[in-house]
Short mmCIF file of N, CA and C in Angstrom, two decimals:
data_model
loop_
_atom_site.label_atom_id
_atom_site.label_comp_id
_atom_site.label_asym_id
_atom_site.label_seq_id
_atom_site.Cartn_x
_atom_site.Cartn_y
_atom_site.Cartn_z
N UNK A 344 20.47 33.52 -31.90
CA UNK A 344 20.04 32.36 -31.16
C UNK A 344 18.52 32.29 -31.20
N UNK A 345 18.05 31.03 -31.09
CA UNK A 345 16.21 30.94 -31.78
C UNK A 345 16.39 30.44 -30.32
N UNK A 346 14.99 30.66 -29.82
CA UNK A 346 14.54 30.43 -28.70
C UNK A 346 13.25 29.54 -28.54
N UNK A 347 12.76 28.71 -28.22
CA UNK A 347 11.49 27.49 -28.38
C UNK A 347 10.31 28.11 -27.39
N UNK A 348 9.76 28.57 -28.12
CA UNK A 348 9.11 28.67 -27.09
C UNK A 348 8.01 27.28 -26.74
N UNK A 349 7.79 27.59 -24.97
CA UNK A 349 7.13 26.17 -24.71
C UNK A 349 5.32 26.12 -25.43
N UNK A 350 5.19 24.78 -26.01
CA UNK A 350 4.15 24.65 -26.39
C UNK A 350 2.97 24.72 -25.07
N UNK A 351 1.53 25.13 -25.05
CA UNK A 351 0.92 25.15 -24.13
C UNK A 351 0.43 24.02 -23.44
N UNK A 352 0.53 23.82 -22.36
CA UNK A 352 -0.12 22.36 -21.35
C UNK A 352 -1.58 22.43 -21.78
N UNK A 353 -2.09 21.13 -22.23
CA UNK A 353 -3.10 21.07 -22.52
C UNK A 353 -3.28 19.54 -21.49
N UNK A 354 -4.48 19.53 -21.19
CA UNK A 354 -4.63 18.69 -20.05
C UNK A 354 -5.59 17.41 -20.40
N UNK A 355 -5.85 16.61 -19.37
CA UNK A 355 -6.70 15.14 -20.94
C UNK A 355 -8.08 15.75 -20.75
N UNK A 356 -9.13 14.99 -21.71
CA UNK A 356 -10.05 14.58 -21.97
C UNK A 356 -10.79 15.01 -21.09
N UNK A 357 -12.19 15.61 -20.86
CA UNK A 357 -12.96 15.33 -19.66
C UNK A 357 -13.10 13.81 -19.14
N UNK A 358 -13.36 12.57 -20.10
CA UNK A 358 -13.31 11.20 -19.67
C UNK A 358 -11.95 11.04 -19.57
N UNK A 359 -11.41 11.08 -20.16
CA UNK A 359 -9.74 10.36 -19.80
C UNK A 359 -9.23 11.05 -17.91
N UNK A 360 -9.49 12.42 -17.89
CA UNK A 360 -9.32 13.04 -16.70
C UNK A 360 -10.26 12.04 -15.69
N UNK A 361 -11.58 11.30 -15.93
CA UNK A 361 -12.73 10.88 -14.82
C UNK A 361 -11.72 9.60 -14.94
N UNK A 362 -11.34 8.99 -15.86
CA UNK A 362 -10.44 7.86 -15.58
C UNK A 362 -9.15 7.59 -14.70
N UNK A 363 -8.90 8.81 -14.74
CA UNK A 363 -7.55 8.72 -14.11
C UNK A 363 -7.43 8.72 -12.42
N UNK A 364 -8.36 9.84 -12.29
CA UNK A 364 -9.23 9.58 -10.91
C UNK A 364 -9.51 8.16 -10.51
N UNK A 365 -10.43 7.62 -11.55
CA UNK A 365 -11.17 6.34 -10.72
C UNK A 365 -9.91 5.13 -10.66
N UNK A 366 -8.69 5.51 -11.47
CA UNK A 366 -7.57 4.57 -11.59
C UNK A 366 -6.60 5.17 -10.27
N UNK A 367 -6.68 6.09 -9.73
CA UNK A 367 -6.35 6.51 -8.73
C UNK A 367 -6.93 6.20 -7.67
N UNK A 368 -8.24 5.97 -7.97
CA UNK A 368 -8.95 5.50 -6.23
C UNK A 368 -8.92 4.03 -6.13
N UNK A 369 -8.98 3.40 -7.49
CA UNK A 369 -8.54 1.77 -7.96
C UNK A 369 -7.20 1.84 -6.86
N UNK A 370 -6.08 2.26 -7.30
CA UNK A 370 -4.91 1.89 -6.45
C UNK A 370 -4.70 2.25 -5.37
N UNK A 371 -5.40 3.34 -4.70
CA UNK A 371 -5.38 3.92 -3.37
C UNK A 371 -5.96 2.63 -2.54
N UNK A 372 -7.51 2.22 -2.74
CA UNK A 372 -8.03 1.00 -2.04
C UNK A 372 -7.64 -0.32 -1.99
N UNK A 373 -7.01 -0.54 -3.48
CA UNK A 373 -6.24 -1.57 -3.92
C UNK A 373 -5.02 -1.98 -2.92
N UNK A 374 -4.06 -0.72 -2.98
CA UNK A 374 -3.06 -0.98 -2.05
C UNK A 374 -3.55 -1.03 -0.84
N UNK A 375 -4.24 -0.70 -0.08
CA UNK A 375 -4.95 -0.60 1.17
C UNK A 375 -5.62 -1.71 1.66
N UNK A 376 -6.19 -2.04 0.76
CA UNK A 376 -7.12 -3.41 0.98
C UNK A 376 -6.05 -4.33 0.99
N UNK A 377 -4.98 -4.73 0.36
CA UNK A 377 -4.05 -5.76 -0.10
C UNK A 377 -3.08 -5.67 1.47
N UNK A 378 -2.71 -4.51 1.54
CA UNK A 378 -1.88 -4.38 3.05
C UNK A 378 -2.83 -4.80 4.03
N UNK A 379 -4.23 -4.38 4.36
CA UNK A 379 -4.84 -5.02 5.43
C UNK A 379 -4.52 -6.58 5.44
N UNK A 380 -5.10 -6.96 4.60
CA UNK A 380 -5.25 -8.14 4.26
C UNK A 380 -4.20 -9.23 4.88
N UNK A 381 -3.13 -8.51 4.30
CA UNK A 381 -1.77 -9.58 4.42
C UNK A 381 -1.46 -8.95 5.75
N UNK A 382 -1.52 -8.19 6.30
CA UNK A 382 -1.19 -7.23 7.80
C UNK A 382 -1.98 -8.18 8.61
N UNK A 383 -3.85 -8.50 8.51
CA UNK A 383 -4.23 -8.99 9.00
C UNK A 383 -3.61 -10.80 9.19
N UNK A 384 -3.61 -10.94 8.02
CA UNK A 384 -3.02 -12.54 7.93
C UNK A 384 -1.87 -12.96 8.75
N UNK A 385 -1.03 -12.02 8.55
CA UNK A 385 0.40 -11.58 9.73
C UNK A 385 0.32 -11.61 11.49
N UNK A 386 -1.12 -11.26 11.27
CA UNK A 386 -1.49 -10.52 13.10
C UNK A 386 -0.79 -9.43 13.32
N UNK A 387 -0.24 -8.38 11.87
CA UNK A 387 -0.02 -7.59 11.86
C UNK A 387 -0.99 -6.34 12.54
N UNK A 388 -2.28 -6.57 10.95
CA UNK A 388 -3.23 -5.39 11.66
C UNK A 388 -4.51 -5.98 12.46
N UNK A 389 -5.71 -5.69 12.95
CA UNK A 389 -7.01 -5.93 13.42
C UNK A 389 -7.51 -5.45 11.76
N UNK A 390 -8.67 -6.31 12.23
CA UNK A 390 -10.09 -6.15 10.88
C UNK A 390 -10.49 -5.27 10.63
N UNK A 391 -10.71 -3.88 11.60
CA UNK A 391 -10.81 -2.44 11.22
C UNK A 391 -10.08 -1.81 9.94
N UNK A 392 -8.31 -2.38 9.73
CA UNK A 392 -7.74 -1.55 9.11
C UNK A 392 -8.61 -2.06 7.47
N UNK A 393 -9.54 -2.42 7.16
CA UNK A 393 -9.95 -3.15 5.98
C UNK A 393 -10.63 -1.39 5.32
N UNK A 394 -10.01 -0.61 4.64
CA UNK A 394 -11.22 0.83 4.40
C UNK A 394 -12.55 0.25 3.83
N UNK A 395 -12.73 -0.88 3.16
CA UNK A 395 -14.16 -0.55 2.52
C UNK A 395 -15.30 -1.25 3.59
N UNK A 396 -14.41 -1.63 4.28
CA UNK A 396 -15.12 -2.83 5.29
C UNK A 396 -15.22 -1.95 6.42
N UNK A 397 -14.29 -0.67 6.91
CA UNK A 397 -14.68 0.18 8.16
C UNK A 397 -15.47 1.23 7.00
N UNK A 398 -15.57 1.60 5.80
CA UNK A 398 -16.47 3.08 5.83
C UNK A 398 -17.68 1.89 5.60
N UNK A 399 -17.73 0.44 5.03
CA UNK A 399 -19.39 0.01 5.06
C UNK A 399 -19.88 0.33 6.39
N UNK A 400 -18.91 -0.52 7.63
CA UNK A 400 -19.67 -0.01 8.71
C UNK A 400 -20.15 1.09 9.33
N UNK A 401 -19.35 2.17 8.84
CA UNK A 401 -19.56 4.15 9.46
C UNK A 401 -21.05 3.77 8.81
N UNK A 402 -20.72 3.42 7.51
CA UNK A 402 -22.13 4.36 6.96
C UNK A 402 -23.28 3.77 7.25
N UNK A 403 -23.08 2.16 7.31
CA UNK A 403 -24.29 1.37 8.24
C UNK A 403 -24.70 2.30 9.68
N UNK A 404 -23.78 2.42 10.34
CA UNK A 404 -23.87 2.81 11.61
C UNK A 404 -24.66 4.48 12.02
N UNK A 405 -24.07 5.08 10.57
CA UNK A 405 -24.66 6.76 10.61
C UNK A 405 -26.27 6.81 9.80
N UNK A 406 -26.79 5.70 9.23
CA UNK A 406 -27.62 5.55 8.40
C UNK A 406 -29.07 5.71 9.11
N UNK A 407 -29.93 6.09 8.96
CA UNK A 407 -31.11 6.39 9.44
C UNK A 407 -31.98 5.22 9.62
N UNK A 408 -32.79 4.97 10.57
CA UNK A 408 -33.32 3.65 10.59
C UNK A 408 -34.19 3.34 10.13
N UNK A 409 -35.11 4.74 8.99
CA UNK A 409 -36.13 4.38 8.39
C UNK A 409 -35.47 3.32 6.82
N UNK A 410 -34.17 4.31 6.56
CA UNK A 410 -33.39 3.96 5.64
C UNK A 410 -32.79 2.22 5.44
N UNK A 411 -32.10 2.31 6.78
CA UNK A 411 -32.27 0.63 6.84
C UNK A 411 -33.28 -0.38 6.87
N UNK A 412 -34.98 0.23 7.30
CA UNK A 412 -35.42 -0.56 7.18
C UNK A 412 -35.99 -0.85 5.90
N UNK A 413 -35.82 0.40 5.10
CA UNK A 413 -36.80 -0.03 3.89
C UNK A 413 -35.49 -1.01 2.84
N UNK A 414 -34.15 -0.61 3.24
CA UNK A 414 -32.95 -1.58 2.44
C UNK A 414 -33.39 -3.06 2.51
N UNK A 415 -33.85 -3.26 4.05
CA UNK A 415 -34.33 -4.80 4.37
C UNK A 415 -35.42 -5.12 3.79
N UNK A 416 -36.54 -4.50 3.64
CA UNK A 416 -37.52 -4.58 2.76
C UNK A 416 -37.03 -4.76 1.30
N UNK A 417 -36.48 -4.40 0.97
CA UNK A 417 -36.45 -3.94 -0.48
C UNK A 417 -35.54 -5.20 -0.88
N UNK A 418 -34.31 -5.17 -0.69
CA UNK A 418 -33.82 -6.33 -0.77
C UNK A 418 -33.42 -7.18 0.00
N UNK A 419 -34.10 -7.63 1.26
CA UNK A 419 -34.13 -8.66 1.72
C UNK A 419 -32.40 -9.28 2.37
N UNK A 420 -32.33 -10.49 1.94
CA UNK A 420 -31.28 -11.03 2.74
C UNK A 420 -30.29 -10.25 1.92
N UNK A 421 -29.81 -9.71 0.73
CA UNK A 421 -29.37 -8.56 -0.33
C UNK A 421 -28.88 -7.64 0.03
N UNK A 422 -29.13 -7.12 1.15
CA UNK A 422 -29.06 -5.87 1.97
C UNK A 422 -27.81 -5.26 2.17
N UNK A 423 -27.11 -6.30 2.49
CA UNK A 423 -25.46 -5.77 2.37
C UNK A 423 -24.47 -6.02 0.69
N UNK A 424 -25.05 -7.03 -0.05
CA UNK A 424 -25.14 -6.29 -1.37
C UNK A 424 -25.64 -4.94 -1.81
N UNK A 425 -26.23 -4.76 -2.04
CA UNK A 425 -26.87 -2.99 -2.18
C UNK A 425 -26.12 -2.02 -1.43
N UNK A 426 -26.30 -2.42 -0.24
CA UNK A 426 -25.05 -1.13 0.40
C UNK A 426 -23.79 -1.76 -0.30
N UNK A 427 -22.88 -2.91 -0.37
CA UNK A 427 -21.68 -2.79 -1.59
C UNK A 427 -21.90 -2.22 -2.74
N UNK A 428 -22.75 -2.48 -3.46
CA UNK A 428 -23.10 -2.25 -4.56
C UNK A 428 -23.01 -0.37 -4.71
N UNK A 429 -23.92 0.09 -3.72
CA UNK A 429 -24.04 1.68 -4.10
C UNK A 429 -22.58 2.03 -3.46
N UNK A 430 -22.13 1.69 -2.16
CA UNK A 430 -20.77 2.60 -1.95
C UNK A 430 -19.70 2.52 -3.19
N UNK A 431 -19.74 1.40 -3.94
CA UNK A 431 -18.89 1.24 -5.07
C UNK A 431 -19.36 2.14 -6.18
N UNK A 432 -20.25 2.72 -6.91
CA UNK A 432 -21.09 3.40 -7.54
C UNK A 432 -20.83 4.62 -6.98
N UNK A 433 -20.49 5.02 -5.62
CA UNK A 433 -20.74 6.30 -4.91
C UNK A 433 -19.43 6.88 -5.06
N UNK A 434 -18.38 5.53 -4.69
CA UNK A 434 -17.23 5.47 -4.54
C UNK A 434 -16.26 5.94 -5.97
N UNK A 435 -16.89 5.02 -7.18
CA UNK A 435 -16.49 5.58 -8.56
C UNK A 435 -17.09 7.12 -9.36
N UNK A 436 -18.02 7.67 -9.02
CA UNK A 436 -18.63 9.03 -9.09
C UNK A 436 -17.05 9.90 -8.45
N UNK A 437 -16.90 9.76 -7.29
CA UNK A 437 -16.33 10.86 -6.55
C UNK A 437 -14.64 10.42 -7.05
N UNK A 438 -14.47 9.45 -7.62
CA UNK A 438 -13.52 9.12 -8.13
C UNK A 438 -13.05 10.13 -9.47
N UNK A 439 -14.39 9.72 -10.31
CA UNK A 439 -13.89 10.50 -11.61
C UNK A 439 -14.25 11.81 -11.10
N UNK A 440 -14.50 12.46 -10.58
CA UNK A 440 -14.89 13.87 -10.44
C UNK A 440 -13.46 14.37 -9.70
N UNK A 441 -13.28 13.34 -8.65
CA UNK A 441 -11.50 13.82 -8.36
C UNK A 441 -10.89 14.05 -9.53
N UNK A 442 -10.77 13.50 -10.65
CA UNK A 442 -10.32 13.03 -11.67
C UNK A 442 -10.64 14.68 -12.91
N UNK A 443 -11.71 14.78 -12.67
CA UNK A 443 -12.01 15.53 -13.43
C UNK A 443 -11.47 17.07 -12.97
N UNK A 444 -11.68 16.99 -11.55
CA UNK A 444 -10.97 18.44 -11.01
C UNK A 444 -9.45 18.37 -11.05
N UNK A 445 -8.59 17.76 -11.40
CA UNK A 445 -7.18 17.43 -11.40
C UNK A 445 -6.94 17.78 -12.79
N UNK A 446 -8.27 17.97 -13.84
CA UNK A 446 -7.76 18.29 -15.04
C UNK A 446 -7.71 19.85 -15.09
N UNK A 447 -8.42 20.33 -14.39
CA UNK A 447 -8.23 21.72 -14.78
C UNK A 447 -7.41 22.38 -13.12
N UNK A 448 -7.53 21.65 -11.51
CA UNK A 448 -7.07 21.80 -10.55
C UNK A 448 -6.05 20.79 -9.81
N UNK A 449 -4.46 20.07 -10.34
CA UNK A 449 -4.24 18.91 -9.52
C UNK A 449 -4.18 19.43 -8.26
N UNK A 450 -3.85 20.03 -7.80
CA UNK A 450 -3.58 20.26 -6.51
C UNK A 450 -4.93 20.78 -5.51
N UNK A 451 -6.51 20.66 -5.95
CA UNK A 451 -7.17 20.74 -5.52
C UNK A 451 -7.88 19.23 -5.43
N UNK A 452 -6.98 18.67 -6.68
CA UNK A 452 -7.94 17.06 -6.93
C UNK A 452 -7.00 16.52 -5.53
N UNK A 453 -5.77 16.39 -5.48
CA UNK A 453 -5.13 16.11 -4.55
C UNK A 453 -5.35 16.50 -3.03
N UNK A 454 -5.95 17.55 -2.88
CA UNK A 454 -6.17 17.96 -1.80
C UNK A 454 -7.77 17.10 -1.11
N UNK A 455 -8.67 17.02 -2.04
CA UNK A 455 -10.20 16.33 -1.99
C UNK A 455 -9.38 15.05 -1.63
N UNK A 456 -8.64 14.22 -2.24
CA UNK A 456 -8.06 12.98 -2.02
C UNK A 456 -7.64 12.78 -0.42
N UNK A 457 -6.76 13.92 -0.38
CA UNK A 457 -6.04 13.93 1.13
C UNK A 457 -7.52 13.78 2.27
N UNK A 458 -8.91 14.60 1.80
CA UNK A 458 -9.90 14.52 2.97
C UNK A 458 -9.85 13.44 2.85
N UNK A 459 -10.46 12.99 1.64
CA UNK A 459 -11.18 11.33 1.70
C UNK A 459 -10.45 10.27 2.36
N UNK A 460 -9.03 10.27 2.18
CA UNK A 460 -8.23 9.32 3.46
C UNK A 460 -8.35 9.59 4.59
N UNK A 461 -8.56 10.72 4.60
CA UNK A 461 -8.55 11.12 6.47
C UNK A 461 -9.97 10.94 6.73
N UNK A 462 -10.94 11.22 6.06
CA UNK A 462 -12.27 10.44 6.35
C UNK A 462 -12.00 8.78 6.68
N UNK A 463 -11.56 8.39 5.78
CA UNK A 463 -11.61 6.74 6.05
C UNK A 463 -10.53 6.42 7.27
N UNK A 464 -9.67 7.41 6.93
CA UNK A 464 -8.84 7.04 8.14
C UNK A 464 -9.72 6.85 9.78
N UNK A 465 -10.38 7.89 9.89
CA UNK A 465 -11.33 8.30 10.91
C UNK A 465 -12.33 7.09 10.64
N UNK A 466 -12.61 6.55 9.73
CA UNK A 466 -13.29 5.39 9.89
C UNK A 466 -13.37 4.10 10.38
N UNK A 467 -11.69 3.98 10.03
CA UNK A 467 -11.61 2.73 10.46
C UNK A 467 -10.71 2.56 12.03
N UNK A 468 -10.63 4.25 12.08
CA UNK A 468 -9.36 4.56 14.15
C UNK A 468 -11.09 4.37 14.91
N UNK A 469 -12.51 4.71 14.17
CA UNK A 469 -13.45 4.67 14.99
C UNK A 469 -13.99 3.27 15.20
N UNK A 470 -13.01 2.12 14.11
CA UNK A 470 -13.92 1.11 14.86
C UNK A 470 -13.39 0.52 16.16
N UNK A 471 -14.44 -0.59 16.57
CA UNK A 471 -14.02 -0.91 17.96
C UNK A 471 -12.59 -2.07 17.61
N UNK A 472 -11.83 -1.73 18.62
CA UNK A 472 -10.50 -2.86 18.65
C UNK A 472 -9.35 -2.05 17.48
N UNK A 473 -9.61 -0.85 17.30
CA UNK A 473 -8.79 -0.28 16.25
C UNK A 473 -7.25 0.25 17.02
N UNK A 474 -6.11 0.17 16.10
CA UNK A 474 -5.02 1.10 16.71
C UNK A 474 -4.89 2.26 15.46
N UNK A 475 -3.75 2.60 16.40
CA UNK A 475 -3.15 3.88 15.37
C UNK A 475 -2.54 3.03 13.69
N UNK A 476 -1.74 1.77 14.14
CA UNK A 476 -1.37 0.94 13.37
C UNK A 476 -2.18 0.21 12.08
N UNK A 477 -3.18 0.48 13.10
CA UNK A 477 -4.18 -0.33 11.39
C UNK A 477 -4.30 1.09 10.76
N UNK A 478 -4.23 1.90 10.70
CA UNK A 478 -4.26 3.00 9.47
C UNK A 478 -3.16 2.84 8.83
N UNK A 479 -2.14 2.08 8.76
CA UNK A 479 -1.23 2.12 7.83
C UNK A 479 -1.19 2.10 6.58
N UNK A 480 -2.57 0.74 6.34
CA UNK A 480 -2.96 0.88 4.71
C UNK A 480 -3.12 1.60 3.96
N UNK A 481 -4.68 2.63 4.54
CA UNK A 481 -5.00 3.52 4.28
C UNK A 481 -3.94 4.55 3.93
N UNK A 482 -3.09 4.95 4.81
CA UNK A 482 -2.60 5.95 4.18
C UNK A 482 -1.01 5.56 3.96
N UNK A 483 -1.07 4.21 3.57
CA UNK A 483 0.21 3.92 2.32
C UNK A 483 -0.87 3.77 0.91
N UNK A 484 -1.87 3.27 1.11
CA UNK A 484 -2.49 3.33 -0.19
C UNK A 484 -2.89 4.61 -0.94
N UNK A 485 -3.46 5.30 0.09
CA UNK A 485 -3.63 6.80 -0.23
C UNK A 485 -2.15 7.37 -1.12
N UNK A 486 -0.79 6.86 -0.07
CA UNK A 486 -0.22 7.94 -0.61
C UNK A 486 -0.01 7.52 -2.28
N UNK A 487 0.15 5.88 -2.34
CA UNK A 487 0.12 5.83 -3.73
C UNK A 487 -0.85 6.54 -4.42
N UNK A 488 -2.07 6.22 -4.42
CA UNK A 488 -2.95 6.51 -5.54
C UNK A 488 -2.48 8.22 -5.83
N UNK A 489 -2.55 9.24 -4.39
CA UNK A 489 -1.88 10.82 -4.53
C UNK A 489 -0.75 10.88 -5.56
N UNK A 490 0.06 9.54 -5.31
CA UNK A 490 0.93 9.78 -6.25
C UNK A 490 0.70 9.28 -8.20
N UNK A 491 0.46 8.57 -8.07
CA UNK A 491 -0.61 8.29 -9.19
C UNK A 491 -1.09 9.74 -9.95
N UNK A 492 -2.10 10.31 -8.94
CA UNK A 492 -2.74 11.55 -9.58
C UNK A 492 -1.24 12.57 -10.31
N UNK A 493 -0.48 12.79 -8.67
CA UNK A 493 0.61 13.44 -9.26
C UNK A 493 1.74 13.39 -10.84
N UNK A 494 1.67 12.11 -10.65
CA UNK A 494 2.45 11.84 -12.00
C UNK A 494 1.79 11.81 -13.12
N UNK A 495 0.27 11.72 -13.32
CA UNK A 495 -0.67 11.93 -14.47
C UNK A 495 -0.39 13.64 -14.61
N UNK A 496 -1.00 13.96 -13.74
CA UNK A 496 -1.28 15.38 -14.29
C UNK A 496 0.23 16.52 -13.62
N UNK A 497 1.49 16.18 -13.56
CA UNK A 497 2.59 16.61 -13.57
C UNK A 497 2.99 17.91 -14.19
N UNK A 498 2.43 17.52 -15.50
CA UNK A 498 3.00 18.63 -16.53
C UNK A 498 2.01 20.75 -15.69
N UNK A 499 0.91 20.09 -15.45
CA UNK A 499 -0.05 21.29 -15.06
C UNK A 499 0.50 21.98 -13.64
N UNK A 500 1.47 20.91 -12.61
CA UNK A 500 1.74 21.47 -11.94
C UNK A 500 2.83 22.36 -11.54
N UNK A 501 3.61 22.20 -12.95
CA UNK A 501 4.45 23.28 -13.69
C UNK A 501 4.65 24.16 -14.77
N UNK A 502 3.84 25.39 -14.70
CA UNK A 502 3.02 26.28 -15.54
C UNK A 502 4.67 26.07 -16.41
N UNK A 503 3.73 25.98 -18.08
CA UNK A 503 4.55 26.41 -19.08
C UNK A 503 5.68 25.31 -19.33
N UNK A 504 5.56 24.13 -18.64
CA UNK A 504 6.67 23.08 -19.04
C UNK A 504 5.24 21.46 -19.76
N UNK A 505 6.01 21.47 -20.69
CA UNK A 505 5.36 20.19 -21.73
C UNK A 505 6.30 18.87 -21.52
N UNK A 506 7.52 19.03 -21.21
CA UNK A 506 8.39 17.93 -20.74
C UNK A 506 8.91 17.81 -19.39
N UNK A 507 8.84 16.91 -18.75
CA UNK A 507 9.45 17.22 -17.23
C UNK A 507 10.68 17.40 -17.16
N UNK A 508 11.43 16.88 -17.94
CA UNK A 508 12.91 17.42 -18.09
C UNK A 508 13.00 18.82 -18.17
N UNK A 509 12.20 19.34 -18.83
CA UNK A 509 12.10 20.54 -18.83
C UNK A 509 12.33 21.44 -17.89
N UNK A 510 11.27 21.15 -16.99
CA UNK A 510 11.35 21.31 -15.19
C UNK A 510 12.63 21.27 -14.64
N UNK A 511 13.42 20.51 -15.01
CA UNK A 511 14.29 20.78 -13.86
C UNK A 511 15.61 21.89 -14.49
N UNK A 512 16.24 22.50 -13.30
CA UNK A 512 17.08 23.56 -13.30
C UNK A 512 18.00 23.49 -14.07
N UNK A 513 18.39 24.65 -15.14
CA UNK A 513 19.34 24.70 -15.80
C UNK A 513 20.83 25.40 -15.54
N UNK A 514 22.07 24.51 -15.50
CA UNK A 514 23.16 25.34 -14.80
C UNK A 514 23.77 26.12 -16.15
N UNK A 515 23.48 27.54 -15.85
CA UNK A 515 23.66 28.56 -16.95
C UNK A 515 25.12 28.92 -17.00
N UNK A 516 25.90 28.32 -15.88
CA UNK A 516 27.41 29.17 -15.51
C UNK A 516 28.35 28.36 -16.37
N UNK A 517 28.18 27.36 -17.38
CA UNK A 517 29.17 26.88 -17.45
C UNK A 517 28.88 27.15 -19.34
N UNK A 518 28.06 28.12 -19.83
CA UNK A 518 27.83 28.81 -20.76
C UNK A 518 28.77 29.31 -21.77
#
């Protein structure tokens, strides 16, 4: 009897890995933003549950006032462009780097993911008029994008399997 042995998991790209991340934080906010949205439209959720719209405000709010004033200086009526502008920039960095640690760690890229919702989560339970309920987005969107990561990088989280079929249990008794 010849026996196969399994070929080795080789994992993507350093860029293809930063992609997969930032296509993961794409659908995490995506779904999140889209549920506020229609939640809000519903009188489902309050305006808090919006994540990019409660972490703009955390970070407005935690921001230093020399910092804000020179934003107003600098660009003028713009000001809340630039803060969109960089949290999106800040936002896609920590994206592919999730991305990138999922190539050689998923379950550490996954774990960085799990803070970052519970950061935003905490962002948007801290604004004013918030419930427990408007976090729903957040962490239905979260769980997609987690899952997202999961099904990209799958194969790594089962040492020595190249097919997921592979993975699952073989009934040896009927041999």
């Amino acid at each position: 009897e010849h026996r196969r042995e399994p070929a080795p998991v080789l994992g993507p790209g350093v860029a293809v890995a930063g992609l997969v991340g930032v296509i993961a934080m794409g659908i995490a906010i995506g779904v999140a933003e889209l549920l506020a949205g229609f939640g809000e439209w519903i009188g489902l959720f309050n305006t808090p549950a919006s994540p990019l719209s409660s972490l703009g405000q955390t970070f407005i709010q935690f921001t230093p006032e020399w910092l804000k004033e020179f934003a107003i200086r600098t660009f003028g009526e713009n000001d809340k462009l630039a803060l969109t502008a960089g949290m999106g920039i800040t936002l896609l960095i920590v994206a592919a780097v999730i991305g990138i640690v999922g190539r050689v760690s998923p379950r550490i890229a996954v774990g960085i993911t799990a803070v970052l919702i519970l950061i935003t989560a905490g962002a948007i339970y801290s604004r004013t008029g918030a419930t427990v309920l408007d976090l729903l987005p957040i962490l239905l969107g979260g769980l997609a994008g987690i899952y997202f990561l999961v099904a990209v990088f799958r194969r790594q989280l089962v040492p020595g399997v190249t097919d997921p079929v592979e993975a699952a249990p073989v009934d040896d008794t009927t041999g």
